Amino acid sequence: MPNRVHLALIRAAIRWTGPFTGLRLAHDHEARDVFVVGFPKSGHTWVQYLFAGLAGLDTAQCADALVQELVPDLQSHLAYRRYMEPVVFKSHLLPRADYRRVIYLLRDGRDAMVSYFHHHNAIFPAVDFPTLIRRAPHLDARWHEHVEAWLANPHGAELLVVRYEELKRDPIAGLRRMADFAGLAATDDQIARAVAGAAFEKQKKREAEKGWEDKNWPKAHPFVRRGAVGSHRDEMPAEALALFEAEAGPTLRKLGYAT
């Protein structure tokens, strides 16, 4: 992991060579750009692949690095190139004044926490569910804090809320909404091809065959794991479920997630 001095040198190099390489620093974006934001494990990688499919990639076959080039993850990339207009970015950050057009991915927090539990324990020292729920290690906020912060929309961004559950139920309609919001012209055939390429089983197969650009992700742990709606019912221990609902119950109920 580069230290601060190395990061400063890398950023300076990107800034000076940008006119020749097309590289721009990750924070150097345009007001028209779109940010796919939300609590981790709410469908961001899936949506990243959907937008890459709209740009013409066969996401069932291509390397993850190509998807990351087209739809950059702002928390893992220092720089990017503008291959399409507007650029669509992936992020898990809390509200920022410079994020003017936002697609907020909303998923039942209990399902998101189950998925994040497996994700966290694959790359960090393992913790139990209560620790994850109470402290949210390595995260900027707990699920309900993240959701409430974005729904409050303190900077007045143009905001489209997309529910993971609705996207699972009708991905064609969901991607059409997102493409229209982003201002990306897309035919019905392009939408259908993008959805087909990013289908869950195809992505599991692609992961098994090609892996991820992030070489630190342990191969023994699938990133595309289950993706189910209601997975907390058979994966979250009863005491952890009670604790999460005690913490996040008001937000769950406000959003129509039964407790």
PDB file of N, CA and C in Angstrom, residues 41 115 118-120 122-123 200 203-205 207-208 211-212 217-227:
ATOM      1  N   LYS A  41     -22.356  -3.948  -0.576  1.00  0.00           N
ATOM      2  CA  LYS A  41     -23.098  -5.186  -0.837  1.00  0.00           C
ATOM      3  C   LYS A  41     -24.572  -4.919  -1.125  1.00  0.00           C
ATOM      4  N   SER A 115     -24.328 -10.240   3.592  1.00  0.00           N
ATOM      5  CA  SER A 115     -23.351 -10.279   2.509  1.00  0.00           C
ATOM      6  C   SER A 115     -22.050  -9.603   2.927  1.00  0.00           C
ATOM      7  N   HIS A 118     -19.710 -11.776   5.174  1.00  0.00           N
ATOM      8  CA  HIS A 118     -18.839 -12.699   4.441  1.00  0.00           C
ATOM      9  C   HIS A 118     -17.718 -11.937   3.733  1.00  0.00           C
ATOM     10  N   HIS A 119     -18.034 -10.768   3.178  1.00  0.00           N
ATOM     11  CA  HIS A 119     -17.033  -9.953   2.492  1.00  0.00           C
ATOM     12  C   HIS A 119     -15.951  -9.491   3.472  1.00  0.00           C
ATOM     13  N   HIS A 120     -16.379  -8.933   4.588  1.00  0.00           N
ATOM     14  CA  HIS A 120     -15.435  -8.436   5.597  1.00  0.00           C
ATOM     15  C   HIS A 120     -14.506  -9.541   6.074  1.00  0.00           C
ATOM     16  N   ALA A 122     -13.609 -12.174   4.688  1.00  0.00           N
ATOM     17  CA  ALA A 122     -12.722 -12.721   3.663  1.00  0.00           C
ATOM     18  C   ALA A 122     -11.447 -11.904   3.516  1.00  0.00           C
ATOM     19  N   ILE A 123     -11.495 -10.608   3.855  1.00  0.00           N
ATOM     20  CA  ILE A 123     -10.335  -9.741   3.602  1.00  0.00           C
ATOM     21  C   ILE A 123      -9.762  -9.072   4.849  1.00  0.00           C
ATOM     22  N   PHE A 200     -26.623 -13.292 -12.811  1.00  0.00           N
ATOM     23  CA  PHE A 200     -25.910 -13.820 -11.653  1.00  0.00           C
ATOM     24  C   PHE A 200     -25.075 -15.059 -11.998  1.00  0.00           C
ATOM     25  N   GLN A 203     -22.071 -14.279 -14.061  1.00  0.00           N
ATOM     26  CA  GLN A 203     -21.023 -13.601 -13.313  1.00  0.00           C
ATOM     27  C   GLN A 203     -20.286 -14.566 -12.384  1.00  0.00           C
ATOM     28  N   LYS A 204     -20.979 -15.530 -11.826  1.00  0.00           N
ATOM     29  CA  LYS A 204     -20.294 -16.553 -11.022  1.00  0.00           C
ATOM     30  C   LYS A 204     -19.321 -17.337 -11.898  1.00  0.00           C
ATOM     31  N   LYS A 205     -19.753 -17.671 -13.107  1.00  0.00           N
ATOM     32  CA  LYS A 205     -18.889 -18.409 -14.031  1.00  0.00           C
ATOM     33  C   LYS A 205     -17.711 -17.546 -14.457  1.00  0.00           C
ATOM     34  N   GLU A 207     -16.349 -15.074 -12.789  1.00  0.00           N
ATOM     35  CA  GLU A 207     -15.437 -14.954 -11.649  1.00  0.00           C
ATOM     36  C   GLU A 207     -14.568 -16.204 -11.521  1.00  0.00           C
ATOM     37  N   ALA A 208     -15.169 -17.376 -11.634  1.00  0.00           N
ATOM     38  CA  ALA A 208     -14.418 -18.624 -11.493  1.00  0.00           C
ATOM     39  C   ALA A 208     -13.337 -18.761 -12.558  1.00  0.00           C
ATOM     40  N   GLY A 211     -11.529 -14.310 -12.488  1.00  0.00           N
ATOM     41  CA  GLY A 211     -11.202 -13.589 -11.267  1.00  0.00           C
ATOM     42  C   GLY A 211     -11.480 -12.098 -11.375  1.00  0.00           C
ATOM     43  N   TRP A 212     -10.788 -11.327 -10.532  1.00  0.00           N
ATOM     44  CA  TRP A 212     -11.039  -9.896 -10.417  1.00  0.00           C
ATOM     45  C   TRP A 212      -9.766  -9.113 -10.634  1.00  0.00           C
ATOM     46  N   TRP A 217      -8.184 -10.006  -3.576  1.00  0.00           N
ATOM     47  CA  TRP A 217      -9.380 -10.752  -3.202  1.00  0.00           C
ATOM     48  C   TRP A 217      -9.040 -12.245  -3.165  1.00  0.00           C
ATOM     49  N   PRO A 218      -9.283 -12.922  -2.019  1.00  0.00           N
ATOM     50  CA  PRO A 218      -8.903 -14.334  -1.892  1.00  0.00           C
ATOM     51  C   PRO A 218      -9.761 -15.238  -2.781  1.00  0.00           C
ATOM     52  N   LYS A 219      -9.103 -16.047  -3.589  1.00  0.00           N
ATOM     53  CA  LYS A 219      -9.817 -16.894  -4.543  1.00  0.00           C
ATOM     54  C   LYS A 219     -10.696 -17.928  -3.856  1.00  0.00           C
ATOM     55  N   ALA A 220     -10.378 -18.257  -2.615  1.00  0.00           N
ATOM     56  CA  ALA A 220     -11.170 -19.258  -1.899  1.00  0.00           C
ATOM     57  C   ALA A 220     -12.540 -18.727  -1.488  1.00  0.00           C
ATOM     58  N   HIS A 221     -12.734 -17.408  -1.575  1.00  0.00           N
ATOM     59  CA  HIS A 221     -14.000 -16.790  -1.171  1.00  0.00           C
ATOM     60  C   HIS A 221     -14.676 -16.164  -2.391  1.00  0.00           C
ATOM     61  N   PRO A 222     -15.813 -16.681  -2.804  1.00  0.00           N
ATOM     62  CA  PRO A 222     -16.489 -16.081  -3.961  1.00  0.00           C
ATOM     63  C   PRO A 222     -16.983 -14.678  -3.657  1.00  0.00           C
ATOM     64  N   PHE A 223     -16.715 -13.740  -4.559  1.00  0.00           N
ATOM     65  CA  PHE A 223     -17.245 -12.386  -4.422  1.00  0.00           C
ATOM     66  C   PHE A 223     -18.718 -12.372  -4.824  1.00  0.00           C
ATOM     67  N   VAL A 224     -19.019 -13.013  -5.947  1.00  0.00           N
ATOM     68  CA  VAL A 224     -20.414 -13.205  -6.352  1.00  0.00           C
ATOM     69  C   VAL A 224     -20.892 -14.441  -5.587  1.00  0.00           C
ATOM     70  N   ARG A 225     -21.529 -14.205  -4.447  1.00  0.00           N
ATOM     71  CA  ARG A 225     -21.747 -15.303  -3.512  1.00  0.00           C
ATOM     72  C   ARG A 225     -23.146 -15.900  -3.616  1.00  0.00           C
ATOM     73  N   ARG A 226     -24.173 -15.084  -3.343  1.00  0.00           N
ATOM     74  CA  ARG A 226     -25.532 -15.605  -3.332  1.00  0.00           C
ATOM     75  C   ARG A 226     -26.520 -14.641  -3.977  1.00  0.00           C
ATOM     76  N   GLY A 227     -26.465 -13.368  -3.576  1.00  0.00           N
ATOM     77  CA  GLY A 227     -27.288 -12.343  -4.219  1.00  0.00           C
ATOM     78  C   GLY A 227     -28.774 -12.490  -4.011  1.00  0.00           C
TER      79      GLY A 227
END
